[in-house]
XYZ file of C-alpha atoms in Angstrom:
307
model
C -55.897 8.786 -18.090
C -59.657 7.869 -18.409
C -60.250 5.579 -16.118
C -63.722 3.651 -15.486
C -65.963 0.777 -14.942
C -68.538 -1.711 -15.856
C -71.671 -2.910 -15.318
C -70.633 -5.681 -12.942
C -69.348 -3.023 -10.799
C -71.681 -1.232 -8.175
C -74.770 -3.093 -9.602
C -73.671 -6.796 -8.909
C -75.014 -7.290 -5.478
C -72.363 -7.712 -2.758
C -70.401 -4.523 -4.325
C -73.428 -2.625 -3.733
C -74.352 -4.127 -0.489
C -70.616 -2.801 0.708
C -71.455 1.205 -0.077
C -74.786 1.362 1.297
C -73.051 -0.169 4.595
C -70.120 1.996 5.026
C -70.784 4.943 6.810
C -70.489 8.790 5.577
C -66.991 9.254 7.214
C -65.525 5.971 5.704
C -66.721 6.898 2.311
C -65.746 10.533 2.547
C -62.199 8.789 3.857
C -62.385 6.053 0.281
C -63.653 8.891 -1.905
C -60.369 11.183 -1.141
C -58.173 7.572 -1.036
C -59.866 7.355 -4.746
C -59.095 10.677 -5.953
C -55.664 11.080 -4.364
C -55.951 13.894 -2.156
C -52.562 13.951 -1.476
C -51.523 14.853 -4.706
C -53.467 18.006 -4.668
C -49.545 18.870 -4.017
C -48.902 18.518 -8.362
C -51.304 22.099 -8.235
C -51.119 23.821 -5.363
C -47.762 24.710 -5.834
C -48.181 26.184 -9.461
C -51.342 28.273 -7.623
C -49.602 30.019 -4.822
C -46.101 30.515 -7.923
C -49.242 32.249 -9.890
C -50.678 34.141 -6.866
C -47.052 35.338 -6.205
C -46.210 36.551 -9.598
C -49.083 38.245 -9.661
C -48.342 40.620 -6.916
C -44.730 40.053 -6.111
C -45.990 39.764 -2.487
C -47.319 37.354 -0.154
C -51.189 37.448 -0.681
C -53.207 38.297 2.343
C -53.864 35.110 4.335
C -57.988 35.228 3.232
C -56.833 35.614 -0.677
C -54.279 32.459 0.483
C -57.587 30.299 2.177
C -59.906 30.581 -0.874
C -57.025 29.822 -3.773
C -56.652 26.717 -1.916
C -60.526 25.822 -1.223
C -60.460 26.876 -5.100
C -57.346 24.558 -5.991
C -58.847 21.490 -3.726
C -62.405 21.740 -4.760
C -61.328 21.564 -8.576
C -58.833 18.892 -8.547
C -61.562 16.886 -6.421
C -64.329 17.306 -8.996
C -62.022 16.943 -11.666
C -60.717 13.916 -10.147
C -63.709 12.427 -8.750
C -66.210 12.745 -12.383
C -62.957 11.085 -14.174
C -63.931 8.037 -12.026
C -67.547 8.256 -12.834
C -66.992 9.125 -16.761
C -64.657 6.091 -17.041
C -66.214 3.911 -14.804
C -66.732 1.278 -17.405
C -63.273 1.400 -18.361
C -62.111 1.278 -15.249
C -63.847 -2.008 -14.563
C -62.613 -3.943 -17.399
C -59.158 -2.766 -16.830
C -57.072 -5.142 -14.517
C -54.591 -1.956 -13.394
C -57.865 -0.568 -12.195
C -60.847 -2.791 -11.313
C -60.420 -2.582 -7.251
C -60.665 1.326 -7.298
C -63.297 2.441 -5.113
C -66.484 2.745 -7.509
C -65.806 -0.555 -9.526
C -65.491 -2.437 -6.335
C -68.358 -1.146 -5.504
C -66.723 0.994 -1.946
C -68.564 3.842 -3.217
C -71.717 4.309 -5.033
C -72.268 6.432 -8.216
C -75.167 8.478 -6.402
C -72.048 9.337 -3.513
C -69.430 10.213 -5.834
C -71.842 12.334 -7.888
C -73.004 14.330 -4.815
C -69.092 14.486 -3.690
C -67.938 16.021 -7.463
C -71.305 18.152 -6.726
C -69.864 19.602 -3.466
C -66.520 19.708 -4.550
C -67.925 22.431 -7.735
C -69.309 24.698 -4.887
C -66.265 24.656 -3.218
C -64.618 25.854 -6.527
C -67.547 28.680 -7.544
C -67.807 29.748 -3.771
C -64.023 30.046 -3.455
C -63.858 32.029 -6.913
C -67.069 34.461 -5.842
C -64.812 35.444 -2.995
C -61.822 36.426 -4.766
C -63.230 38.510 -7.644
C -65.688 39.089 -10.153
C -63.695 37.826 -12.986
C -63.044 34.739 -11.289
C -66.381 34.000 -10.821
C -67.573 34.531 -13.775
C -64.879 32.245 -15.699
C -65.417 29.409 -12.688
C -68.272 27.513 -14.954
C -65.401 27.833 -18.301
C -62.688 25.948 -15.747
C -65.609 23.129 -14.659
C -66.140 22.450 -18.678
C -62.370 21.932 -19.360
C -62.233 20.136 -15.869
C -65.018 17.511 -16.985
C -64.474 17.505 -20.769
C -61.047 16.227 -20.449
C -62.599 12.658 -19.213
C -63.593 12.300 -22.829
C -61.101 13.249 -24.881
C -59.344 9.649 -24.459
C -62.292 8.347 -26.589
C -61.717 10.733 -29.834
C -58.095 11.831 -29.183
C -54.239 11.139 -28.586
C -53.851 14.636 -27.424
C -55.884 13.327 -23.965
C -52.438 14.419 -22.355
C -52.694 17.991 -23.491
C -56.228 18.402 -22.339
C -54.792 16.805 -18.711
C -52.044 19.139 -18.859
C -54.430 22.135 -19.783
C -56.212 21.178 -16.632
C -53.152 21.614 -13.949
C -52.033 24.690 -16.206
C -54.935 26.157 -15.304
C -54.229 26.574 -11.969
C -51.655 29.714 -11.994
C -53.464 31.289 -14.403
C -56.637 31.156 -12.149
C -54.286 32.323 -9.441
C -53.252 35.545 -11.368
C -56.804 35.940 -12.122
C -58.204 35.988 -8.777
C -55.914 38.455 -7.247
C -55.320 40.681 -10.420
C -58.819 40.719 -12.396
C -56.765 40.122 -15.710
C -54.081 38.412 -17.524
C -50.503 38.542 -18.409
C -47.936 37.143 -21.003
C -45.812 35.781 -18.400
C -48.829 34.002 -16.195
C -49.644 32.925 -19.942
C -46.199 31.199 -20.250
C -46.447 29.844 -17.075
C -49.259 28.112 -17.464
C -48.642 26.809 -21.258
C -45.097 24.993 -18.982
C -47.376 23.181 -16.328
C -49.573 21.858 -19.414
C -45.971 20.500 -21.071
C -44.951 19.170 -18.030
C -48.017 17.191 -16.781
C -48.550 16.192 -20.651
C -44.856 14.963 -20.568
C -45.522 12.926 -17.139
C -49.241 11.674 -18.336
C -47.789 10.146 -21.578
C -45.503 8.414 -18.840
C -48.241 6.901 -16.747
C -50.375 6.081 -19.761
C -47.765 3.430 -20.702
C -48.982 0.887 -18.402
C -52.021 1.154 -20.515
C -51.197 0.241 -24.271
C -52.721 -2.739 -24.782
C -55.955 -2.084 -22.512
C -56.286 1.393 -24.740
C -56.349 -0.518 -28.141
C -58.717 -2.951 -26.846
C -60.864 -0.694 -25.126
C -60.364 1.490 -28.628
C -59.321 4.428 -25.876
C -56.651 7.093 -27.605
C -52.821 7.651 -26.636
C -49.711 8.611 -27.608
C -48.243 5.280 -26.724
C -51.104 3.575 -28.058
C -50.831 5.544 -31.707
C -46.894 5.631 -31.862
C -45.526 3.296 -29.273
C -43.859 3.252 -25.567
C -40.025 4.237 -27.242
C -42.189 7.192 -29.064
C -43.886 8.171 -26.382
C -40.873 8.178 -23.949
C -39.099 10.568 -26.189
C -42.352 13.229 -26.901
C -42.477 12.919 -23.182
C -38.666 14.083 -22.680
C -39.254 16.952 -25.377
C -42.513 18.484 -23.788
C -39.977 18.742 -20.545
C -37.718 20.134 -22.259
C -40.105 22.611 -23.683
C -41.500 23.118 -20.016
C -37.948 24.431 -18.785
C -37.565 26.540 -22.154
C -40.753 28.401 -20.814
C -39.958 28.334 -17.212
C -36.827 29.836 -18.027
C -38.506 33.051 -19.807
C -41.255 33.575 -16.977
C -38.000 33.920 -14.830
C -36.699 36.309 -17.217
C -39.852 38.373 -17.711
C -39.993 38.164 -13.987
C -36.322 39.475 -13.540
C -36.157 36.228 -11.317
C -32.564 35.403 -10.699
C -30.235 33.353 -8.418
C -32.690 31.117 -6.651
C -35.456 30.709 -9.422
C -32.756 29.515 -11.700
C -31.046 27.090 -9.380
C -34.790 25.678 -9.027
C -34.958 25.395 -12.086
C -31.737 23.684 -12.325
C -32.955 21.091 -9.753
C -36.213 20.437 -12.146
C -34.159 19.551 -14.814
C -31.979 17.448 -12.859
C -35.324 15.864 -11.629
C -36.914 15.413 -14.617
C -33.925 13.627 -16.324
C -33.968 11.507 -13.478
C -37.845 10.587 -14.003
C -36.985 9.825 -17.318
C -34.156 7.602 -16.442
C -36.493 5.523 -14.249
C -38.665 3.983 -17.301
C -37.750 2.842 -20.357
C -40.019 0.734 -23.149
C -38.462 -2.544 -21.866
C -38.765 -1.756 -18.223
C -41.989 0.058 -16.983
C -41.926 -1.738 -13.533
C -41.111 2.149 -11.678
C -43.377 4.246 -13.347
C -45.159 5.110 -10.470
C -41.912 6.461 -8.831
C -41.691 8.410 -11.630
C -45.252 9.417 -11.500
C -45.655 10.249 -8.202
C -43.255 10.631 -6.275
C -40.798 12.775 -8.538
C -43.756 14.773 -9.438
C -44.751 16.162 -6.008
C -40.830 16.861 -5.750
C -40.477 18.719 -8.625
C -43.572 20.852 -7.861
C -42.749 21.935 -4.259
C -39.241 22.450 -4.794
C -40.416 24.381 -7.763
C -42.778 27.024 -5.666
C -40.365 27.059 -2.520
C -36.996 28.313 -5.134
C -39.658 31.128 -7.374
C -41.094 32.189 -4.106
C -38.187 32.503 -2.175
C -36.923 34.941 -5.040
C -39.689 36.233 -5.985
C -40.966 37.419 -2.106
C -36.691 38.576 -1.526
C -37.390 41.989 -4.374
């Protein structure tokens, strides 16, 4: 969700006055408070699934360390320009005014040098894997910033989120096998339905900001009930792939019972909102999410590393 702020926001004078006081280990602790660091664990999980299909073996430990300075420098740029692209939004909206760079915590110049930093950490950590890698890091940067846009033009915003977490086992494959496969293809096309399915979720809170602010959504365009019910068929869709990755895979007793306890998951994220209630959507969101991802890579790895 494009997320922003205003003009009143690290301009006005007390705002301003609060960044250039706080010192480089207080912002560096608000800048990964801002972007959610913690829930680098929606990708990392999907990465390490990818790495694993991809050799049917536990990586070496060195392929391990740079997938996740790869995963954690691209979710942080990703993460951190969203806050600068939208920072006008971001501003106006009441959900989101006290985030760090509309109050005025952080300064644009700091968060531009962090998402700076954090794309090194993503083209360093793909120069070390493999050739291929590297040379398709600047392609995942462009769909990493462009989807901080596509709010303004599109309802299919939660795709292009979606496209940016399904990403992330596709790189995986990449790095550690130079090319591609149907299966890491599949894989990747579930991870965009599921955080699609989730986004369209979260974006509910928004409905009335977005047609103000003349920002794009499904909820906006059809309505929360609509939305609700695209969200529970993308999921659905999700485990319909998931479920032929484990078959391509010849994954059996423990990738299925994972995938078991995702769907039992997900229709219990869905069971948590509904169009008159959306008081627990950040249960949903959050918490439900990081479950469903690392229960997800701890049931494919455990039968994928068992062959």
């Amino acid at each position: 969700m494009p997320q922003g702020t205003s003009s009143q926001g690290p301009r006005s004078g007390l705002p301003a006055n609060r960044a250039a006081r706080s010192g480089p280990l207080t912002k560096f602790r608000i800048a990964l408070e801002m972007i959610k660091f913690e829930h680098s664990v929606f990708a990392l999980p999907f990465a390490l699934t990818g790495a694993l299909l991809a050799v049917h073996v536990w990586p070496a430990w060195r392929q391990v360390f740079w997938l996740i300075v790869a995963m954690v420098g691209a979710r942080s740029a990703a993460m951190t320009f969203n806050r600068i692209a939208d920072l006008k939004f971001d501003a106006l909206n009441p959900r989101t005014k006290m985030r760090a760079l509309p109050a005025g915590q952080l300064s644009l110049r700091f968060a531009v040098v962090f998402t700076a930093i954090s794309c090194t950490m993503l083209v360093l950590a793909a120069y070390k894997l493999n050739p291929l890698a590297f040379k398709l890091s600047p392609l995942a940067i462009a769909v990493l910033f462009g989807y901080s846009y596509t709010k303004r033009f599109t309802s299919l915003s939660h795709i292009a989120l979606g496209l940016c977490l399904g990403m992330s086992p596709v790189a995986a494959w990449i790095a550690l096998r130079g090319e591609l496969g149907t299966s890491i293809l599949l894989l990747g096309a579930a991870i965009t339905f599921w955080v699609a399915g989730f986004d369209m979720i979260y974006a509910c809170q928004d409905v009335e900001f977005d047609r103000a602010a003349g920002l794009h959504s499904v909820p906006r365009r059809y309505g929360i009930a609509a939305a609700l019910y695209a969200s529970a068929a993308l999921h659905l869709i999700m485990l319909l792939l998931l479920l032929a990755v484990a078959r391509m895979e010849h994954l059996r007793g423990m990738a299925l019972a994972g995938l078991l306890a995702v769907a039992v998951l997900l229709a219990y994220e869905h069971s948590l909102v509904k169009p008159s209630d959306l008081s627990r959507v950040n249960a949903a969101f959050f918490a439900v999410n990081g479950y469903i991802s690392v229960l997800f890579f701890l049931t494919w790895a455990a039968d994928i590393l068992r062959h």
